[in-house]
Every structure is written in C-alpha cells, then in structure tokens.
Amino acid sequence: MDEFIQGFWNFAQHYWWLIFPIMGMAGGIAKGWERSSKRRHERRLETLRMKAQLKTAEIEARALTQQAKRRGPSVVDTTASVAPNDLVARLFSEHDEITARWLDYELDVAKLIAFPAMSDGRQPLTAAFLRAKKTADALRPASADARVSEQQVTEYLQAVGDYAVAFEIAEKDARRLRDSTFTEPERKRLDRAQQLLKVAVDESATQAERNVAYKRVREELDGLILLSDDAVTVLEKQVAREISAPAAPSVSEPAAPEPERIRLPRRDEQS
C-alpha cells in the first residue's frame, strides 16, 4: 500500500500538468451532458405538441362522424363547420373521461403509493399535465348548451387535446418511474405503507387492527407522498367500513369507532 501511494505521488510530481487537460475534458463532458438533456427536453415538448394536435384532430373527427350518423346516409360536406353544441358536448365527454382517469390515481392511496409521480408536481411531466388541466377547466363552457363563440370552441378544443395528451404522457412516465426517485430507506417506507394499507382496508381484520394500520400508513407516508383531503376521506371510509353485513346496532353494542383523523404537516409547512 505504501509503495502504491509513493508511486502515485511520484507520478503526480512529474505529470502534474495533466490536470489541466483532464479538467478541460471533464468540463466538456459536463457541457455535452447538459446540451443532451436540453435536446431531450425540447424533443419531449415537441412530441407533446404534436400529439396534442393529433388528439385535437381526432376529437373533431369523432364529432363530425357522430353528426353524420345522426343525419343519416345523406351526403355530408366534410368542409362544413361542426355545430358548436355537438362539438362542445363531445369535448365535455372527453374532458370528464380524462379527469376521471386522473381521480382514479388521486383518490386511490394504493395507486399513489405504487405510482407516486402522479401526485408529485415537481415532476416535469406531471406539472405539465396539471397546467393543461387548469387551462382546460378554465376554458370549459358553463354547459353544452351555453352560447359560445367559434373562437371559444376552438380554444377549448385545443385545451382538451392538450389535456388528454399531457395525461397520457404523465401516466406513462409515472408508471416507468414508480418509486425510483426515492432513496432506499424511503422505498422501504413506501413498501411498509403498501403492506399496512392492505390491513387497513381488510374487512376480515378487526376495527382496532384497521385503525392501527391506518395510523401507521399515514406515518409512513408523511414527508413522502402528500395525500389530498379527498383521498384521506375516501381511505377513512374504507377503514371504517363494517366488517360484516350491516345490521341494526343494539343499545348495548356501540358502533365501531371510526379511524382517528391524523393531522400531519405538509411539506411546505415542514420547511
């Protein structure tokens, strides 16, 4: 070992000047990586824009097809504009479908643990989806029968297309990432939370066992995944669900206690 260290210092003494080209090479590699990351990000955004345009055209084509079916086998002028009410109704359906798919993650704690990126606004693709959702919600007319201008319909059509594509991309990325953005100790906590969650909603377990499991789930997720109030409400209803078929409780038998609502600090409150 001493001979190795001595040899290293002898080498460094005679070839100290090599540090400059090595530093230059390292700097070049770092800049190349940065440029490559920027290009990947730009390609991803361009793909997002292209898919949104295709989705928009697909939605409009569906509206035209449905309108043609209602009119019967008569000749249809495909260059004519779509009746606003028909298109808006179709857009409402698309909009609601995407929101329902998002809520399937947002309100299901098991899915949030399995795919945490879907609730993490720090992830670029999730943030892009949330922005697209906000835009689509803001441009949505009050009802399908509301009087809207052609410009309003066009903007809403584009927003729904962007919303659909942004969700699909964010979902695929979340399923790819899973828990890879967490450290090993954090992944173990997520795994424990997933196992405890099964006990918390297990109808064969006693109410006391479910309450304890529920409390531990919240503790394991604290600081890792921020559950929405709606997700907590859904989970608490599952935990407090009757073990057997509902029956009229007798006077001497009190109802099963509901799980204790735990107030855990949010990430922004901790900082």
PDB file of C-alpha atoms in Angstrom:
ATOM      1  CA  MET A   1       0.000   0.000   0.000  1.00  0.00           C
ATOM      2  CA  ASP A   2       2.844   2.384   0.901  1.00  0.00           C
ATOM      3  CA  GLU A   3       4.575   1.614  -2.391  1.00  0.00           C
ATOM      4  CA  PHE A   4       1.353   2.393  -4.300  1.00  0.00           C
ATOM      5  CA  ILE A   5       0.918   5.748  -2.543  1.00  0.00           C
ATOM      6  CA  GLN A   6       4.585   6.615  -3.114  1.00  0.00           C
ATOM      7  CA  GLY A   7       4.266   5.700  -6.784  1.00  0.00           C
ATOM      8  CA  PHE A   8       1.151   7.846  -7.120  1.00  0.00           C
ATOM      9  CA  TRP A   9       2.909  10.893  -5.676  1.00  0.00           C
ATOM     10  CA  ASN A  10       5.930  10.332  -7.903  1.00  0.00           C
ATOM     11  CA  PHE A  11       3.617  10.221 -10.914  1.00  0.00           C
ATOM     12  CA  ALA A  12       1.731  13.347  -9.760  1.00  0.00           C
ATOM     13  CA  GLN A  13       5.024  15.193  -9.201  1.00  0.00           C
ATOM     14  CA  HIS A  14       6.273  14.579 -12.731  1.00  0.00           C
ATOM     15  CA  TYR A  15       2.953  14.780 -14.602  1.00  0.00           C
ATOM     16  CA  TRP A  16       1.089  17.436 -12.621  1.00  0.00           C
ATOM     17  CA  TRP A  17       0.411  19.356 -15.800  1.00  0.00           C
ATOM     18  CA  LEU A  18      -2.049  16.645 -16.930  1.00  0.00           C
ATOM     19  CA  ILE A  19      -4.613  18.067 -14.501  1.00  0.00           C
ATOM     20  CA  PHE A  20      -5.394  20.916 -16.931  1.00  0.00           C
ATOM     21  CA  PRO A  21      -6.381  18.818 -19.974  1.00  0.00           C
ATOM     22  CA  ILE A  22      -8.256  16.426 -17.665  1.00  0.00           C
ATOM     23  CA  MET A  23     -10.256  19.329 -16.216  1.00  0.00           C
ATOM     24  CA  GLY A  24     -10.969  20.563 -19.722  1.00  0.00           C
ATOM     25  CA  MET A  25     -12.212  17.129 -20.756  1.00  0.00           C
ATOM     26  CA  ALA A  26     -14.425  16.911 -17.665  1.00  0.00           C
ATOM     27  CA  GLY A  27     -15.887  20.334 -18.394  1.00  0.00           C
ATOM     28  CA  GLY A  28     -16.574  19.335 -21.985  1.00  0.00           C
ATOM     29  CA  ILE A  29     -18.327  16.159 -20.862  1.00  0.00           C
ATOM     30  CA  ALA A  30     -20.479  18.119 -18.406  1.00  0.00           C
ATOM     31  CA  LYS A  31     -21.462  20.662 -21.084  1.00  0.00           C
ATOM     32  CA  GLY A  32     -22.218  17.870 -23.531  1.00  0.00           C
ATOM     33  CA  TRP A  33     -24.492  16.191 -20.985  1.00  0.00           C
ATOM     34  CA  GLU A  34     -26.276  19.480 -20.353  1.00  0.00           C
ATOM     35  CA  ARG A  35     -26.827  20.062 -24.075  1.00  0.00           C
ATOM     36  CA  SER A  36     -28.053  16.498 -24.498  1.00  0.00           C
ATOM     37  CA  SER A  37     -30.524  16.895 -21.618  1.00  0.00           C
ATOM     38  CA  LYS A  38     -31.787  20.148 -23.120  1.00  0.00           C
ATOM     39  CA  ARG A  39     -32.296  18.500 -26.514  1.00  0.00           C
ATOM     40  CA  ARG A  40     -34.187  15.607 -24.908  1.00  0.00           C
ATOM     41  CA  HIS A  41     -36.419  18.075 -23.087  1.00  0.00           C
ATOM     42  CA  GLU A  42     -37.096  20.019 -26.309  1.00  0.00           C
ATOM     43  CA  ARG A  43     -37.897  16.805 -28.190  1.00  0.00           C
ATOM     44  CA  ARG A  44     -40.259  15.771 -25.425  1.00  0.00           C
ATOM     45  CA  LEU A  45     -42.098  19.111 -25.600  1.00  0.00           C
ATOM     46  CA  GLU A  46     -42.294  18.903 -29.382  1.00  0.00           C
ATOM     47  CA  THR A  47     -43.715  15.391 -29.113  1.00  0.00           C
ATOM     48  CA  LEU A  48     -46.259  16.719 -26.628  1.00  0.00           C
ATOM     49  CA  ARG A  49     -47.311  19.464 -29.041  1.00  0.00           C
ATOM     50  CA  MET A  50     -47.592  17.069 -31.988  1.00  0.00           C
ATOM     51  CA  LYS A  51     -49.644  14.557 -30.025  1.00  0.00           C
ATOM     52  CA  ALA A  52     -51.912  17.326 -28.807  1.00  0.00           C
ATOM     53  CA  GLN A  53     -52.557  18.434 -32.389  1.00  0.00           C
ATOM     54  CA  LEU A  54     -53.343  14.850 -33.408  1.00  0.00           C
ATOM     55  CA  LYS A  55     -55.655  14.406 -30.423  1.00  0.00           C
ATOM     56  CA  THR A  56     -57.454  17.627 -31.279  1.00  0.00           C
ATOM     57  CA  ALA A  57     -57.990  16.498 -34.853  1.00  0.00           C
ATOM     58  CA  GLU A  58     -59.199  13.098 -33.596  1.00  0.00           C
ATOM     59  CA  ILE A  59     -61.790  14.669 -31.282  1.00  0.00           C
ATOM     60  CA  GLU A  60     -63.067  16.931 -34.049  1.00  0.00           C
ATOM     61  CA  ALA A  61     -63.263  13.994 -36.467  1.00  0.00           C
ATOM     62  CA  ARG A  62     -65.298  11.989 -33.939  1.00  0.00           C
ATOM     63  CA  ALA A  63     -67.746  14.865 -33.604  1.00  0.00           C
ATOM     64  CA  LEU A  64     -68.126  15.034 -37.392  1.00  0.00           C
ATOM     65  CA  THR A  65     -68.696  11.263 -37.579  1.00  0.00           C
ATOM     66  CA  GLN A  66     -71.354  11.315 -34.862  1.00  0.00           C
ATOM     67  CA  GLN A  67     -73.094  14.243 -36.520  1.00  0.00           C
ATOM     68  CA  ALA A  68     -73.122  12.356 -39.829  1.00  0.00           C
ATOM     69  CA  LYS A  69     -74.627   9.268 -38.164  1.00  0.00           C
ATOM     70  CA  ARG A  70     -77.445  11.322 -36.680  1.00  0.00           C
ATOM     71  CA  ARG A  71     -78.226  12.890 -40.062  1.00  0.00           C
ATOM     72  CA  GLY A  72     -78.413   9.513 -41.788  1.00  0.00           C
ATOM     73  CA  PRO A  73     -76.931   8.336 -45.097  1.00  0.00           C
ATOM     74  CA  SER A  74     -77.246  11.718 -46.796  1.00  0.00           C
ATOM     75  CA  VAL A  75     -74.190  13.319 -48.362  1.00  0.00           C
ATOM     76  CA  VAL A  76     -72.118  15.168 -45.767  1.00  0.00           C
ATOM     77  CA  ASP A  77     -69.984  18.172 -46.561  1.00  0.00           C
ATOM     78  CA  THR A  78     -66.812  17.471 -44.547  1.00  0.00           C
ATOM     79  CA  THR A  79     -65.595  21.019 -45.113  1.00  0.00           C
ATOM     80  CA  ALA A  80     -68.554  22.485 -43.229  1.00  0.00           C
ATOM     81  CA  SER A  81     -68.046  23.629 -39.651  1.00  0.00           C
ATOM     82  CA  VAL A  82     -69.232  21.414 -36.830  1.00  0.00           C
ATOM     83  CA  ALA A  83     -72.308  22.559 -34.924  1.00  0.00           C
ATOM     84  CA  PRO A  84     -70.915  24.108 -31.712  1.00  0.00           C
ATOM     85  CA  ASN A  85     -73.288  22.279 -29.373  1.00  0.00           C
ATOM     86  CA  ASP A  86     -72.396  18.893 -30.872  1.00  0.00           C
ATOM     87  CA  LEU A  87     -68.678  19.525 -30.566  1.00  0.00           C
ATOM     88  CA  VAL A  88     -68.895  21.037 -27.086  1.00  0.00           C
ATOM     89  CA  ALA A  89     -70.878  18.018 -25.851  1.00  0.00           C
ATOM     90  CA  ARG A  90     -68.204  15.717 -27.249  1.00  0.00           C
ATOM     91  CA  LEU A  91     -65.473  17.806 -25.641  1.00  0.00           C
ATOM     92  CA  PHE A  92     -67.280  17.645 -22.306  1.00  0.00           C
ATOM     93  CA  SER A  93     -67.258  13.847 -22.539  1.00  0.00           C
ATOM     94  CA  GLU A  94     -63.535  13.744 -23.359  1.00  0.00           C
ATOM     95  CA  HIS A  95     -62.755  16.249 -20.613  1.00  0.00           C
ATOM     96  CA  ASP A  96     -64.707  14.286 -17.983  1.00  0.00           C
ATOM     97  CA  GLU A  97     -63.128  10.987 -19.030  1.00  0.00           C
ATOM     98  CA  ILE A  98     -59.599  12.315 -18.551  1.00  0.00           C
ATOM     99  CA  THR A  99     -60.495  13.847 -15.191  1.00  0.00           C
ATOM    100  CA  ALA A 100     -61.998  10.540 -14.051  1.00  0.00           C
ATOM    101  CA  ARG A 101     -58.799   8.707 -15.008  1.00  0.00           C
ATOM    102  CA  TRP A 102     -56.762  11.250 -13.043  1.00  0.00           C
ATOM    103  CA  LEU A 103     -59.022  10.969  -9.986  1.00  0.00           C
ATOM    104  CA  ASP A 104     -58.536   7.213 -10.108  1.00  0.00           C
ATOM    105  CA  TYR A 105     -54.947   7.933  -9.054  1.00  0.00           C
ATOM    106  CA  GLU A 106     -55.618  10.975  -6.895  1.00  0.00           C
ATOM    107  CA  LEU A 107     -58.189   9.265  -4.646  1.00  0.00           C
ATOM    108  CA  ASP A 108     -56.698   5.756  -4.529  1.00  0.00           C
ATOM    109  CA  VAL A 109     -53.931   5.685  -1.896  1.00  0.00           C
ATOM    110  CA  ALA A 110     -52.701   2.285  -3.108  1.00  0.00           C
ATOM    111  CA  LYS A 111     -52.153   3.689  -6.605  1.00  0.00           C
ATOM    112  CA  LEU A 112     -50.483   6.798  -5.231  1.00  0.00           C
ATOM    113  CA  ILE A 113     -48.010   4.616  -3.348  1.00  0.00           C
ATOM    114  CA  ALA A 114     -47.379   2.478  -6.432  1.00  0.00           C
ATOM    115  CA  PHE A 115     -47.060   5.453  -8.807  1.00  0.00           C
ATOM    116  CA  PRO A 116     -46.107   8.459  -6.627  1.00  0.00           C
ATOM    117  CA  ALA A 117     -45.061  10.632  -9.573  1.00  0.00           C
ATOM    118  CA  MET A 118     -48.748  11.100 -10.487  1.00  0.00           C
ATOM    119  CA  SER A 119     -49.195  13.274  -7.395  1.00  0.00           C
ATOM    120  CA  ASP A 120     -45.799  14.953  -7.456  1.00  0.00           C
ATOM    121  CA  GLY A 121     -45.993  18.375  -9.081  1.00  0.00           C
ATOM    122  CA  ARG A 122     -42.182  18.581  -9.022  1.00  0.00           C
ATOM    123  CA  GLN A 123     -42.041  16.008 -11.825  1.00  0.00           C
ATOM    124  CA  PRO A 124     -41.922  17.988 -15.110  1.00  0.00           C
ATOM    125  CA  LEU A 125     -44.461  15.857 -16.975  1.00  0.00           C
ATOM    126  CA  THR A 126     -46.867  15.796 -14.026  1.00  0.00           C
ATOM    127  CA  ALA A 127     -46.525  19.578 -13.730  1.00  0.00           C
ATOM    128  CA  ALA A 128     -47.264  19.923 -17.468  1.00  0.00           C
ATOM    129  CA  PHE A 129     -50.385  17.781 -17.042  1.00  0.00           C
ATOM    130  CA  LEU A 130     -51.609  19.852 -14.091  1.00  0.00           C
ATOM    131  CA  ARG A 131     -51.121  23.058 -16.108  1.00  0.00           C
ATOM    132  CA  ALA A 132     -53.049  21.538 -19.027  1.00  0.00           C
ATOM    133  CA  LYS A 133     -55.837  20.523 -16.636  1.00  0.00           C
ATOM    134  CA  LYS A 134     -56.043  24.046 -15.216  1.00  0.00           C
ATOM    135  CA  THR A 135     -56.269  25.524 -18.717  1.00  0.00           C
ATOM    136  CA  ALA A 136     -58.936  23.064 -19.887  1.00  0.00           C
ATOM    137  CA  ASP A 137     -61.004  23.627 -16.724  1.00  0.00           C
ATOM    138  CA  ALA A 138     -60.783  27.406 -17.178  1.00  0.00           C
ATOM    139  CA  LEU A 139     -61.869  27.275 -20.844  1.00  0.00           C
ATOM    140  CA  ARG A 140     -64.739  24.834 -20.270  1.00  0.00           C
ATOM    141  CA  PRO A 141     -68.118  26.427 -21.058  1.00  0.00           C
ATOM    142  CA  ALA A 142     -70.782  26.516 -18.368  1.00  0.00           C
ATOM    143  CA  SER A 143     -72.802  23.848 -20.198  1.00  0.00           C
ATOM    144  CA  ALA A 144     -73.035  22.104 -23.559  1.00  0.00           C
ATOM    145  CA  ASP A 145     -75.967  24.380 -24.450  1.00  0.00           C
ATOM    146  CA  ALA A 146     -74.200  27.587 -23.455  1.00  0.00           C
ATOM    147  CA  ARG A 147     -73.820  30.251 -26.126  1.00  0.00           C
ATOM    148  CA  VAL A 148     -70.159  30.236 -27.089  1.00  0.00           C
ATOM    149  CA  SER A 149     -68.272  31.794 -29.952  1.00  0.00           C
ATOM    150  CA  GLU A 150     -66.376  29.843 -32.568  1.00  0.00           C
ATOM    151  CA  GLN A 151     -63.138  31.149 -31.063  1.00  0.00           C
ATOM    152  CA  GLN A 152     -64.113  29.837 -27.610  1.00  0.00           C
ATOM    153  CA  VAL A 153     -64.909  26.407 -29.032  1.00  0.00           C
ATOM    154  CA  THR A 154     -61.595  26.332 -30.899  1.00  0.00           C
ATOM    155  CA  GLU A 155     -59.633  27.252 -27.774  1.00  0.00           C
ATOM    156  CA  TYR A 156     -61.482  24.671 -25.680  1.00  0.00           C
ATOM    157  CA  LEU A 157     -60.927  22.025 -28.357  1.00  0.00           C
ATOM    158  CA  GLN A 158     -57.178  22.662 -28.289  1.00  0.00           C
ATOM    159  CA  ALA A 159     -57.130  22.705 -24.474  1.00  0.00           C
ATOM    160  CA  VAL A 160     -58.872  19.332 -24.207  1.00  0.00           C
ATOM    161  CA  GLY A 161     -56.462  17.870 -26.758  1.00  0.00           C
ATOM    162  CA  ASP A 162     -53.504  19.167 -24.749  1.00  0.00           C
ATOM    163  CA  TYR A 163     -55.087  17.845 -21.547  1.00  0.00           C
ATOM    164  CA  ALA A 164     -55.565  14.344 -22.971  1.00  0.00           C
ATOM    165  CA  VAL A 165     -52.034  14.060 -24.314  1.00  0.00           C
ATOM    166  CA  ALA A 166     -50.433  15.543 -21.201  1.00  0.00           C
ATOM    167  CA  PHE A 167     -52.221  12.989 -19.029  1.00  0.00           C
ATOM    168  CA  GLU A 168     -51.182  10.045 -21.187  1.00  0.00           C
ATOM    169  CA  ILE A 169     -47.545  11.140 -21.161  1.00  0.00           C
ATOM    170  CA  ALA A 170     -47.531  11.836 -17.407  1.00  0.00           C
ATOM    171  CA  GLU A 171     -49.171   8.472 -16.710  1.00  0.00           C
ATOM    172  CA  LYS A 172     -46.641   6.551 -18.807  1.00  0.00           C
ATOM    173  CA  ASP A 173     -43.778   8.384 -17.117  1.00  0.00           C
ATOM    174  CA  ALA A 174     -45.181   7.707 -13.630  1.00  0.00           C
ATOM    175  CA  ARG A 175     -45.548   4.015 -14.412  1.00  0.00           C
ATOM    176  CA  ARG A 176     -41.984   3.975 -15.715  1.00  0.00           C
ATOM    177  CA  LEU A 177     -40.541   5.790 -12.699  1.00  0.00           C
ATOM    178  CA  ARG A 178     -42.571   4.067  -9.969  1.00  0.00           C
ATOM    179  CA  ASP A 179     -40.530   4.663  -6.777  1.00  0.00           C
ATOM    180  CA  SER A 180     -37.160   5.110  -8.481  1.00  0.00           C
ATOM    181  CA  THR A 181     -36.944   8.788  -7.449  1.00  0.00           C
ATOM    182  CA  PHE A 182     -36.888   7.808  -3.765  1.00  0.00           C
ATOM    183  CA  THR A 183     -33.928   6.658  -1.699  1.00  0.00           C
ATOM    184  CA  GLU A 184     -33.625   3.080  -0.491  1.00  0.00           C
ATOM    185  CA  PRO A 185     -34.901   3.900   3.039  1.00  0.00           C
ATOM    186  CA  GLU A 186     -37.818   5.834   1.511  1.00  0.00           C
ATOM    187  CA  ARG A 187     -38.679   2.907  -0.759  1.00  0.00           C
ATOM    188  CA  LYS A 188     -38.783   0.636   2.287  1.00  0.00           C
ATOM    189  CA  ARG A 189     -41.218   3.061   3.943  1.00  0.00           C
ATOM    190  CA  LEU A 190     -43.422   3.020   0.842  1.00  0.00           C
ATOM    191  CA  ASP A 191     -43.366  -0.776   0.833  1.00  0.00           C
ATOM    192  CA  ARG A 192     -44.361  -0.879   4.508  1.00  0.00           C
ATOM    193  CA  ALA A 193     -47.153   1.610   3.831  1.00  0.00           C
ATOM    194  CA  GLN A 194     -48.433  -0.582   0.987  1.00  0.00           C
ATOM    195  CA  GLN A 195     -48.492  -3.661   3.222  1.00  0.00           C
ATOM    196  CA  LEU A 196     -50.149  -1.792   6.093  1.00  0.00           C
ATOM    197  CA  LEU A 197     -52.745  -0.383   3.717  1.00  0.00           C
ATOM    198  CA  LYS A 198     -53.893  -3.911   2.892  1.00  0.00           C
ATOM    199  CA  VAL A 199     -54.588  -4.484   6.600  1.00  0.00           C
ATOM    200  CA  ALA A 200     -56.297  -1.094   6.979  1.00  0.00           C
ATOM    201  CA  VAL A 201     -58.916  -1.946   4.343  1.00  0.00           C
ATOM    202  CA  ASP A 202     -59.126  -5.681   5.064  1.00  0.00           C
ATOM    203  CA  GLU A 203     -62.715  -6.496   6.077  1.00  0.00           C
ATOM    204  CA  SER A 204     -61.561  -9.670   7.836  1.00  0.00           C
ATOM    205  CA  ALA A 205     -59.453  -7.620  10.282  1.00  0.00           C
ATOM    206  CA  THR A 206     -60.913  -6.143  13.442  1.00  0.00           C
ATOM    207  CA  GLN A 207     -61.726  -2.459  13.599  1.00  0.00           C
ATOM    208  CA  ALA A 208     -58.917  -1.908  16.095  1.00  0.00           C
ATOM    209  CA  GLU A 209     -56.410  -3.595  13.774  1.00  0.00           C
ATOM    210  CA  ARG A 210     -57.576  -1.473  10.857  1.00  0.00           C
ATOM    211  CA  ASN A 211     -57.343   1.721  12.884  1.00  0.00           C
ATOM    212  CA  VAL A 212     -53.775   0.953  13.957  1.00  0.00           C
ATOM    213  CA  ALA A 213     -52.774   0.043  10.388  1.00  0.00           C
ATOM    214  CA  TYR A 214     -54.370   3.234   9.076  1.00  0.00           C
ATOM    215  CA  LYS A 215     -52.426   5.351  11.572  1.00  0.00           C
ATOM    216  CA  ARG A 216     -49.159   3.675  10.609  1.00  0.00           C
ATOM    217  CA  VAL A 217     -49.876   4.156   6.900  1.00  0.00           C
ATOM    218  CA  ARG A 218     -50.213   7.896   7.453  1.00  0.00           C
ATOM    219  CA  GLU A 219     -46.990   7.956   9.467  1.00  0.00           C
ATOM    220  CA  GLU A 220     -45.025   6.043   6.813  1.00  0.00           C
ATOM    221  CA  LEU A 221     -46.250   8.362   4.041  1.00  0.00           C
ATOM    222  CA  ASP A 222     -45.551  11.544   5.989  1.00  0.00           C
ATOM    223  CA  GLY A 223     -42.997  13.599   4.062  1.00  0.00           C
ATOM    224  CA  LEU A 224     -43.018  11.178   1.100  1.00  0.00           C
ATOM    225  CA  ILE A 225     -46.452  11.471  -0.517  1.00  0.00           C
ATOM    226  CA  LEU A 226     -48.906  14.282   0.130  1.00  0.00           C
ATOM    227  CA  LEU A 227     -52.430  12.874   0.294  1.00  0.00           C
ATOM    228  CA  SER A 228     -55.247  15.184  -0.696  1.00  0.00           C
ATOM    229  CA  ASP A 229     -58.112  15.753   1.743  1.00  0.00           C
ATOM    230  CA  ASP A 230     -60.418  13.859  -0.611  1.00  0.00           C
ATOM    231  CA  ALA A 231     -58.036  10.870  -0.705  1.00  0.00           C
ATOM    232  CA  VAL A 232     -57.906  10.832   3.107  1.00  0.00           C
ATOM    233  CA  THR A 233     -61.713  10.946   3.303  1.00  0.00           C
ATOM    234  CA  VAL A 234     -62.054   8.015   0.876  1.00  0.00           C
ATOM    235  CA  LEU A 235     -59.470   5.992   2.801  1.00  0.00           C
ATOM    236  CA  GLU A 236     -61.097   6.700   6.168  1.00  0.00           C
ATOM    237  CA  LYS A 237     -64.456   5.492   4.838  1.00  0.00           C
ATOM    238  CA  GLN A 238     -62.800   2.272   3.665  1.00  0.00           C
ATOM    239  CA  VAL A 239     -61.125   1.751   7.041  1.00  0.00           C
ATOM    240  CA  ALA A 240     -64.352   2.408   8.969  1.00  0.00           C
ATOM    241  CA  ARG A 241     -66.446   0.123   6.773  1.00  0.00           C
ATOM    242  CA  GLU A 242     -68.478  -2.500   8.596  1.00  0.00           C
ATOM    243  CA  ILE A 243     -66.772  -5.896   8.789  1.00  0.00           C
ATOM    244  CA  SER A 244     -69.924  -7.896   8.124  1.00  0.00           C
ATOM    245  CA  ALA A 245     -73.268  -7.196   6.541  1.00  0.00           C
ATOM    246  CA  PRO A 246     -74.917  -4.088   8.033  1.00  0.00           C
ATOM    247  CA  ALA A 247     -77.218  -4.785  10.945  1.00  0.00           C
ATOM    248  CA  ALA A 248     -79.153  -2.566  13.324  1.00  0.00           C
ATOM    249  CA  PRO A 249     -76.872  -1.980  16.349  1.00  0.00           C
ATOM    250  CA  SER A 250     -78.361  -2.792  19.725  1.00  0.00           C
ATOM    251  CA  VAL A 251     -78.423  -0.292  22.547  1.00  0.00           C
ATOM    252  CA  SER A 252     -75.744  -2.207  24.464  1.00  0.00           C
ATOM    253  CA  GLU A 253     -73.428  -2.529  21.432  1.00  0.00           C
ATOM    254  CA  PRO A 254     -71.825   0.738  20.414  1.00  0.00           C
ATOM    255  CA  ALA A 255     -70.986   1.292  16.765  1.00  0.00           C
ATOM    256  CA  ALA A 256     -67.442   0.515  15.600  1.00  0.00           C
ATOM    257  CA  PRO A 257     -65.227   3.548  16.101  1.00  0.00           C
ATOM    258  CA  GLU A 258     -64.091   5.451  13.057  1.00  0.00           C
ATOM    259  CA  PRO A 259     -60.358   5.754  12.456  1.00  0.00           C
ATOM    260  CA  GLU A 260     -58.708   8.656  14.161  1.00  0.00           C
ATOM    261  CA  ARG A 261     -58.122  11.518  11.735  1.00  0.00           C
ATOM    262  CA  ILE A 262     -54.439  12.338  11.808  1.00  0.00           C
ATOM    263  CA  ARG A 263     -53.217  15.843  11.065  1.00  0.00           C
ATOM    264  CA  LEU A 264     -49.784  15.533   9.514  1.00  0.00           C
ATOM    265  CA  PRO A 265     -47.790  18.588   8.402  1.00  0.00           C
ATOM    266  CA  ARG A 266     -47.497  19.220   4.699  1.00  0.00           C
ATOM    267  CA  ARG A 267     -44.121  19.513   3.082  1.00  0.00           C
ATOM    268  CA  ASP A 268     -44.399  23.278   2.743  1.00  0.00           C
ATOM    269  CA  GLU A 269     -45.340  23.562   6.429  1.00  0.00           C
ATOM    270  CA  GLN A 270     -42.313  21.500   7.455  1.00  0.00           C
ATOM    271  CA  SER A 271     -39.966  23.821   5.605  1.00  0.00           C
TER     272      SER A 271
END
